[in-house]
Amino acid sequence: MTNLLIVDDEKALREGLAGYIRRTTSFFSQVLTAKSGTAALACFETQPIAAALIDINLGDFNGLDLIALLNKRYPETLLVVISGYDDFEFVRKALTLKVHD
């Protein structure tokens, strides 16, 4: 299965992006969502995730810390940062964690 996980604490963004992807592509078997880092980890533990779009600012996790953890546990998963932040320090750290976009 080719599952996509969208991780964002803002419901409108999370659900809006998931709905858009479901309507516009048939590449993913499922488009799943998680509202927190804890919920994201639970998704990873119960099903294979091929790619994840992860916000930097999650209520319970820093998104970059979540990405570092996922890189160790699930190195085959494609990880992409989604964020409204324009601070280059976030970009620099994300690049060191080998995110793709």
CSV table of N, CA, C and O in Angstrom, one decimal:
chain,number,residue,atom,x,y,z
A,1,MET,N,0.8,-1.2,0.0
A,1,MET,CA,0.0,0.0,0.0
A,1,MET,C,0.9,1.2,0.0
A,1,MET,O,1.9,1.3,0.7
A,2,THR,N,0.4,2.2,-0.7
A,2,THR,CA,1.1,3.5,-0.8
A,2,THR,C,0.3,4.5,0.0
A,2,THR,O,-0.6,5.2,-0.5
A,3,ASN,N,0.6,4.7,1.3
A,3,ASN,CA,-0.2,5.6,2.1
A,3,ASN,C,0.6,6.9,2.3
A,3,ASN,O,1.8,6.9,2.5
A,4,LEU,N,-0.2,8.0,2.3
A,4,LEU,CA,0.4,9.3,2.6
A,4,LEU,C,-0.2,9.8,4.0
A,4,LEU,O,-1.4,9.6,4.2
A,5,LEU,N,0.6,10.3,4.8
A,5,LEU,CA,0.2,10.9,6.1
A,5,LEU,C,0.4,12.3,6.1
A,5,LEU,O,1.5,12.8,5.8
A,6,ILE,N,-0.6,13.1,6.5
A,6,ILE,CA,-0.5,14.6,6.6
A,6,ILE,C,-0.6,14.9,8.1
A,6,ILE,O,-1.5,14.5,8.8
A,7,VAL,N,0.5,15.5,8.7
A,7,VAL,CA,0.6,15.8,10.1
A,7,VAL,C,0.6,17.3,10.3
A,7,VAL,O,1.5,18.0,9.9
A,8,ASP,N,-0.5,17.8,10.9
A,8,ASP,CA,-0.6,19.2,11.1
A,8,ASP,C,-1.6,19.4,12.2
A,8,ASP,O,-2.7,18.8,12.3
A,9,ASP,N,-1.4,20.3,13.2
A,9,ASP,CA,-2.3,20.6,14.3
A,9,ASP,C,-3.4,21.5,13.9
A,9,ASP,O,-4.4,21.6,14.7
A,10,GLU,N,-3.4,22.1,12.7
A,10,GLU,CA,-4.5,23.0,12.3
A,10,GLU,C,-5.4,22.1,11.4
A,10,GLU,O,-5.1,21.7,10.3
A,11,LYS,N,-6.6,21.9,12.0
A,11,LYS,CA,-7.6,21.0,11.3
A,11,LYS,C,-7.9,21.5,9.9
A,11,LYS,O,-8.0,20.6,9.0
A,12,ALA,N,-8.2,22.8,9.7
A,12,ALA,CA,-8.6,23.2,8.4
A,12,ALA,C,-7.5,22.9,7.3
A,12,ALA,O,-7.8,22.5,6.2
A,13,LEU,N,-6.3,23.2,7.7
A,13,LEU,CA,-5.2,22.9,6.7
A,13,LEU,C,-5.0,21.4,6.5
A,13,LEU,O,-4.9,21.0,5.3
A,14,ARG,N,-5.0,20.7,7.6
A,14,ARG,CA,-4.8,19.2,7.5
A,14,ARG,C,-5.9,18.5,6.6
A,14,ARG,O,-5.6,17.8,5.7
A,15,GLU,N,-7.2,18.8,6.9
A,15,GLU,CA,-8.3,18.2,6.2
A,15,GLU,C,-8.4,18.8,4.8
A,15,GLU,O,-8.8,18.1,3.9
A,16,GLY,N,-8.1,20.1,4.6
A,16,GLY,CA,-8.2,20.7,3.3
A,16,GLY,C,-7.2,20.1,2.4
A,16,GLY,O,-7.5,19.8,1.2
A,17,LEU,N,-6.0,20.0,2.8
A,17,LEU,CA,-4.9,19.4,2.0
A,17,LEU,C,-5.2,17.9,1.7
A,17,LEU,O,-5.0,17.4,0.6
A,18,ALA,N,-5.7,17.2,2.7
A,18,ALA,CA,-6.0,15.8,2.5
A,18,ALA,C,-7.1,15.6,1.4
A,18,ALA,O,-7.0,14.8,0.5
A,19,GLY,N,-8.1,16.5,1.5
A,19,GLY,CA,-9.2,16.4,0.6
A,19,GLY,C,-8.8,16.7,-0.8
A,19,GLY,O,-9.2,16.1,-1.8
A,20,TYR,N,-7.9,17.7,-0.9
A,20,TYR,CA,-7.4,18.1,-2.2
A,20,TYR,C,-6.6,17.0,-2.9
A,20,TYR,O,-6.8,16.7,-4.1
A,21,ILE,N,-5.7,16.4,-2.1
A,21,ILE,CA,-4.9,15.3,-2.6
A,21,ILE,C,-5.8,14.1,-3.0
A,21,ILE,O,-5.6,13.5,-4.0
A,22,ARG,N,-6.8,13.8,-2.2
A,22,ARG,CA,-7.7,12.7,-2.5
A,22,ARG,C,-8.4,12.9,-3.8
A,22,ARG,O,-8.7,12.0,-4.6
A,23,ARG,N,-8.8,14.2,-4.1
A,23,ARG,CA,-9.6,14.5,-5.3
A,23,ARG,C,-8.7,14.6,-6.5
A,23,ARG,O,-9.2,14.3,-7.6
A,24,THR,N,-7.4,14.9,-6.4
A,24,THR,CA,-6.6,15.2,-7.6
A,24,THR,C,-5.6,14.2,-8.0
A,24,THR,O,-5.0,14.3,-9.0
A,25,THR,N,-5.4,13.2,-7.1
A,25,THR,CA,-4.5,12.1,-7.5
A,25,THR,C,-5.0,10.7,-7.1
A,25,THR,O,-5.7,10.6,-6.1
A,26,SER,N,-4.6,9.7,-7.8
A,26,SER,CA,-4.9,8.4,-7.4
A,26,SER,C,-3.7,7.6,-7.1
A,26,SER,O,-3.7,6.4,-6.9
A,27,PHE,N,-2.6,8.3,-6.9
A,27,PHE,CA,-1.3,7.7,-6.6
A,27,PHE,C,-1.3,7.0,-5.2
A,27,PHE,O,-0.7,5.9,-5.0
A,28,PHE,N,-1.9,7.6,-4.2
A,28,PHE,CA,-1.9,7.0,-2.9
A,28,PHE,C,-3.1,6.1,-2.6
A,28,PHE,O,-4.2,6.5,-3.0
A,29,SER,N,-2.9,5.0,-2.0
A,29,SER,CA,-4.0,4.1,-1.6
A,29,SER,C,-4.9,4.8,-0.6
A,29,SER,O,-6.1,4.7,-0.7
A,30,GLN,N,-4.2,5.4,0.4
A,30,GLN,CA,-5.0,6.1,1.4
A,30,GLN,C,-4.2,7.5,1.7
A,30,GLN,O,-3.0,7.5,1.7
A,31,VAL,N,-5.0,8.5,2.0
A,31,VAL,CA,-4.5,9.7,2.5
A,31,VAL,C,-5.0,9.9,4.0
A,31,VAL,O,-6.2,10.1,4.2
A,32,LEU,N,-4.0,9.7,4.9
A,32,LEU,CA,-4.4,9.7,6.3
A,32,LEU,C,-4.0,11.0,6.9
A,32,LEU,O,-3.1,11.8,6.4
A,33,THR,N,-4.5,11.3,8.1
A,33,THR,CA,-4.2,12.6,8.8
A,33,THR,C,-3.9,12.3,10.2
A,33,THR,O,-4.4,11.4,10.8
A,34,ALA,N,-3.1,13.2,10.8
A,34,ALA,CA,-2.8,13.1,12.2
A,34,ALA,C,-2.7,14.6,12.7
A,34,ALA,O,-2.1,15.4,12.1
A,35,LYS,N,-3.3,14.8,13.9
A,35,LYS,CA,-3.3,16.2,14.4
A,35,LYS,C,-2.1,16.5,15.4
A,35,LYS,O,-2.0,17.6,15.9
A,36,SER,N,-1.3,15.5,15.6
A,36,SER,CA,-0.2,15.7,16.6
A,36,SER,C,0.9,14.7,16.2
A,36,SER,O,0.7,13.8,15.5
A,37,GLY,N,2.1,15.0,16.8
A,37,GLY,CA,3.2,14.0,16.7
A,37,GLY,C,2.9,12.7,17.2
A,37,GLY,O,3.2,11.6,16.7
A,38,THR,N,2.2,12.7,18.4
A,38,THR,CA,1.8,11.4,19.0
A,38,THR,C,0.9,10.6,18.1
A,38,THR,O,1.1,9.4,17.9
A,39,ALA,N,-0.1,11.3,17.5
A,39,ALA,CA,-1.0,10.6,16.6
A,39,ALA,C,-0.3,10.1,15.4
A,39,ALA,O,-0.6,9.0,14.8
A,40,ALA,N,0.7,10.9,14.9
A,40,ALA,CA,1.5,10.5,13.7
A,40,ALA,C,2.3,9.2,14.0
A,40,ALA,O,2.3,8.3,13.2
A,41,LEU,N,2.9,9.1,15.2
A,41,LEU,CA,3.6,7.9,15.5
A,41,LEU,C,2.7,6.7,15.6
A,41,LEU,O,3.1,5.6,15.2
A,42,ALA,N,1.5,6.9,16.1
A,42,ALA,CA,0.6,5.8,16.2
A,42,ALA,C,0.2,5.3,14.8
A,42,ALA,O,0.1,4.1,14.6
A,43,CYS,N,0.0,6.2,13.8
A,43,CYS,CA,-0.2,5.8,12.4
A,43,CYS,C,0.9,5.0,11.9
A,43,CYS,O,0.7,4.0,11.2
A,44,PHE,N,2.2,5.4,12.1
A,44,PHE,CA,3.3,4.7,11.6
A,44,PHE,C,3.4,3.3,12.2
A,44,PHE,O,3.9,2.4,11.6
A,45,GLU,N,3.0,3.2,13.5
A,45,GLU,CA,3.1,1.9,14.1
A,45,GLU,C,2.0,0.9,13.7
A,45,GLU,O,2.2,-0.3,13.8
A,46,THR,N,0.9,1.4,13.1
A,46,THR,CA,-0.1,0.5,12.7
A,46,THR,C,-0.3,0.2,11.2
A,46,THR,O,-1.0,-0.7,10.8
A,47,GLN,N,0.4,1.0,10.4
A,47,GLN,CA,0.3,0.8,8.9
A,47,GLN,C,1.5,1.3,8.2
A,47,GLN,O,2.2,2.3,8.8
A,48,PRO,N,1.8,0.8,7.0
A,48,PRO,CA,3.0,1.4,6.3
A,48,PRO,C,2.7,2.7,5.7
A,48,PRO,O,1.6,3.0,5.2
A,49,ILE,N,3.6,3.7,5.9
A,49,ILE,CA,3.5,5.0,5.4
A,49,ILE,C,4.6,5.2,4.4
A,49,ILE,O,5.8,5.2,4.8
A,50,ALA,N,4.2,5.5,3.2
A,50,ALA,CA,5.2,5.8,2.1
A,50,ALA,C,5.8,7.2,2.2
A,50,ALA,O,7.0,7.4,1.9
A,51,ALA,N,4.9,8.1,2.5
A,51,ALA,CA,5.3,9.5,2.5
A,51,ALA,C,4.5,10.3,3.6
A,51,ALA,O,3.4,9.9,3.9
A,52,ALA,N,5.2,11.3,4.2
A,52,ALA,CA,4.5,12.1,5.2
A,52,ALA,C,4.8,13.6,4.9
A,52,ALA,O,5.9,14.0,4.7
A,53,LEU,N,3.7,14.4,5.0
A,53,LEU,CA,3.9,15.8,5.0
A,53,LEU,C,3.7,16.3,6.4
A,53,LEU,O,2.7,16.1,7.1
A,54,ILE,N,4.8,17.0,7.0
A,54,ILE,CA,4.8,17.2,8.4
A,54,ILE,C,5.0,18.7,8.7
A,54,ILE,O,6.0,19.3,8.2
A,55,ASP,N,4.1,19.3,9.4
A,55,ASP,CA,4.2,20.7,9.9
A,55,ASP,C,5.4,20.8,10.9
A,55,ASP,O,5.6,19.9,11.6
A,56,ILE,N,6.0,22.0,10.9
A,56,ILE,CA,7.1,22.2,11.9
A,56,ILE,C,6.5,22.4,13.3
A,56,ILE,O,7.1,21.9,14.3
A,57,ASN,N,5.4,23.1,13.4
A,57,ASN,CA,4.9,23.4,14.7
A,57,ASN,C,3.7,22.6,15.0
A,57,ASN,O,2.6,22.9,14.6
A,58,LEU,N,3.9,21.5,15.8
A,58,LEU,CA,2.8,20.7,16.2
A,58,LEU,C,2.6,20.9,17.7
A,58,LEU,O,3.5,21.3,18.4
A,59,GLY,N,1.4,20.7,18.2
A,59,GLY,CA,1.1,21.0,19.6
A,59,GLY,C,2.0,20.3,20.6
A,59,GLY,O,2.6,20.8,21.6
A,60,ASP,N,2.3,19.0,20.4
A,60,ASP,CA,3.0,18.2,21.3
A,60,ASP,C,4.5,17.9,20.9
A,60,ASP,O,5.2,17.4,21.7
A,61,PHE,N,4.8,18.2,19.7
A,61,PHE,CA,6.2,17.9,19.1
A,61,PHE,C,6.6,19.0,18.3
A,61,PHE,O,5.8,19.7,17.7
A,62,ASN,N,7.9,19.2,18.3
A,62,ASN,CA,8.5,20.1,17.2
A,62,ASN,C,8.5,19.2,16.0
A,62,ASN,O,9.0,18.0,16.1
A,63,GLY,N,8.0,19.6,14.9
A,63,GLY,CA,8.0,18.8,13.7
A,63,GLY,C,9.4,18.3,13.2
A,63,GLY,O,9.5,17.2,12.7
A,64,LEU,N,10.4,19.1,13.5
A,64,LEU,CA,11.7,18.7,13.1
A,64,LEU,C,12.2,17.5,14.0
A,64,LEU,O,12.9,16.6,13.6
A,65,ASP,N,11.8,17.6,15.3
A,65,ASP,CA,12.2,16.5,16.2
A,65,ASP,C,11.4,15.2,15.8
A,65,ASP,O,12.0,14.1,15.8
A,66,LEU,N,10.2,15.4,15.3
A,66,LEU,CA,9.4,14.2,14.9
A,66,LEU,C,10.1,13.6,13.6
A,66,LEU,O,10.2,12.4,13.5
A,67,ILE,N,10.5,14.5,12.7
A,67,ILE,CA,11.2,14.0,11.5
A,67,ILE,C,12.5,13.2,11.9
A,67,ILE,O,12.8,12.2,11.3
A,68,ALA,N,13.3,13.8,12.8
A,68,ALA,CA,14.5,13.1,13.2
A,68,ALA,C,14.2,11.7,13.8
A,68,ALA,O,14.9,10.7,13.4
A,69,LEU,N,13.1,11.6,14.6
A,69,LEU,CA,12.7,10.3,15.1
A,69,LEU,C,12.2,9.3,14.0
A,69,LEU,O,12.6,8.2,13.9
A,70,LEU,N,11.5,9.9,13.1
A,70,LEU,CA,11.0,9.0,12.0
A,70,LEU,C,12.1,8.6,11.0
A,70,LEU,O,12.1,7.4,10.5
A,71,ASN,N,13.1,9.4,10.8
A,71,ASN,CA,14.2,9.0,10.0
A,71,ASN,C,14.9,7.8,10.6
A,71,ASN,O,15.4,6.9,9.9
A,72,LYS,N,15.0,7.8,11.9
A,72,LYS,CA,15.7,6.6,12.6
A,72,LYS,C,14.8,5.4,12.5
A,72,LYS,O,15.3,4.3,12.2
A,73,ARG,N,13.5,5.5,12.8
A,73,ARG,CA,12.6,4.4,12.8
A,73,ARG,C,12.1,3.9,11.5
A,73,ARG,O,11.9,2.7,11.3
A,74,TYR,N,11.9,4.8,10.5
A,74,TYR,CA,11.4,4.5,9.2
A,74,TYR,C,12.1,5.2,8.1
A,74,TYR,O,11.7,6.1,7.4
A,75,PRO,N,13.4,4.8,7.9
A,75,PRO,CA,14.3,5.5,7.0
A,75,PRO,C,13.8,5.4,5.5
A,75,PRO,O,14.2,6.2,4.7
A,76,GLU,N,12.9,4.5,5.2
A,76,GLU,CA,12.4,4.4,3.8
A,76,GLU,C,11.3,5.3,3.5
A,76,GLU,O,10.9,5.5,2.3
A,77,THR,N,10.8,6.0,4.5
A,77,THR,CA,9.6,6.9,4.3
A,77,THR,C,10.1,8.3,3.7
A,77,THR,O,11.1,8.9,4.3
A,78,LEU,N,9.5,8.8,2.7
A,78,LEU,CA,9.7,10.1,2.2
A,78,LEU,C,9.1,11.1,3.1
A,78,LEU,O,7.9,11.1,3.4
A,79,LEU,N,9.9,12.1,3.6
A,79,LEU,CA,9.4,13.1,4.6
A,79,LEU,C,9.5,14.5,3.9
A,79,LEU,O,10.6,14.8,3.4
A,80,VAL,N,8.4,15.2,4.0
A,80,VAL,CA,8.3,16.6,3.4
A,80,VAL,C,7.8,17.5,4.5
A,80,VAL,O,6.8,17.2,5.2
A,81,VAL,N,8.5,18.7,4.7
A,81,VAL,CA,8.1,19.7,5.7
A,81,VAL,C,7.1,20.6,5.0
A,81,VAL,O,7.2,21.0,3.9
A,82,ILE,N,6.0,20.9,5.8
A,82,ILE,CA,5.0,21.9,5.4
A,82,ILE,C,5.0,22.9,6.5
A,82,ILE,O,4.9,22.5,7.6
A,83,SER,N,5.1,24.2,6.1
A,83,SER,CA,5.1,25.2,7.2
A,83,SER,C,4.9,26.6,6.6
A,83,SER,O,5.3,26.8,5.5
A,84,GLY,N,4.4,27.4,7.4
A,84,GLY,CA,4.2,28.8,7.1
A,84,GLY,C,5.4,29.7,7.6
A,84,GLY,O,5.5,30.9,7.3
A,85,TYR,N,6.3,29.0,8.3
A,85,TYR,CA,7.4,29.8,8.9
A,85,TYR,C,8.4,30.2,7.8
A,85,TYR,O,8.6,29.4,6.8
A,86,ASP,N,9.0,31.3,7.9
A,86,ASP,CA,10.0,31.8,6.9
A,86,ASP,C,11.4,31.9,7.5
A,86,ASP,O,12.3,32.5,6.9
A,87,ASP,N,11.6,31.3,8.7
A,87,ASP,CA,12.9,31.3,9.3
A,87,ASP,C,13.8,30.3,8.7
A,87,ASP,O,13.6,29.1,8.7
A,88,PHE,N,15.0,30.8,8.1
A,88,PHE,CA,15.9,29.9,7.4
A,88,PHE,C,16.5,28.9,8.3
A,88,PHE,O,16.8,27.8,7.9
A,89,GLU,N,16.5,29.1,9.6
A,89,GLU,CA,17.1,28.1,10.6
A,89,GLU,C,16.3,26.8,10.5
A,89,GLU,O,16.8,25.7,10.6
A,90,PHE,N,15.0,26.9,10.4
A,90,PHE,CA,14.1,25.7,10.2
A,90,PHE,C,14.5,25.0,8.9
A,90,PHE,O,14.6,23.8,8.9
A,91,VAL,N,14.7,25.7,7.9
A,91,VAL,CA,15.1,25.1,6.6
A,91,VAL,C,16.4,24.4,6.7
A,91,VAL,O,16.6,23.3,6.2
A,92,ARG,N,17.4,25.1,7.3
A,92,ARG,CA,18.7,24.5,7.5
A,92,ARG,C,18.6,23.2,8.2
A,92,ARG,O,19.2,22.2,7.8
A,93,LYS,N,17.9,23.2,9.3
A,93,LYS,CA,17.8,22.0,10.1
A,93,LYS,C,17.1,20.9,9.4
A,93,LYS,O,17.4,19.7,9.4
A,94,ALA,N,16.0,21.2,8.7
A,94,ALA,CA,15.3,20.3,7.9
A,94,ALA,C,16.2,19.6,6.8
A,94,ALA,O,16.1,18.4,6.6
A,95,LEU,N,17.0,20.4,6.2
A,95,LEU,CA,17.9,19.8,5.2
A,95,LEU,C,18.9,18.9,5.8
A,95,LEU,O,19.3,17.9,5.2
A,96,THR,N,19.4,19.2,7.0
A,96,THR,CA,20.3,18.2,7.7
A,96,THR,C,19.6,16.9,8.0
A,96,THR,O,20.2,15.9,8.2
A,97,LEU,N,18.2,16.9,8.1
A,97,LEU,CA,17.5,15.8,8.4
A,97,LEU,C,17.0,15.0,7.1
A,97,LEU,O,16.3,14.1,7.2
A,98,LYS,N,17.5,15.5,6.0
A,98,LYS,CA,17.3,14.9,4.7
A,98,LYS,C,15.8,14.9,4.3
A,98,LYS,O,15.4,14.0,3.6
A,99,VAL,N,15.1,16.0,4.6
A,99,VAL,CA,13.7,16.1,4.1
A,99,VAL,C,13.9,16.5,2.6
A,99,VAL,O,14.9,17.0,2.2
A,100,HIS,N,12.8,16.3,1.8
A,100,HIS,CA,12.9,16.4,0.4
A,100,HIS,C,12.4,17.8,-0.1
A,100,HIS,O,12.7,18.2,-1.2
A,101,ASP,N,11.6,18.4,0.7
A,101,ASP,CA,11.0,19.7,0.2
A,101,ASP,C,10.5,20.5,1.3
A,101,ASP,O,10.2,20.0,2.4
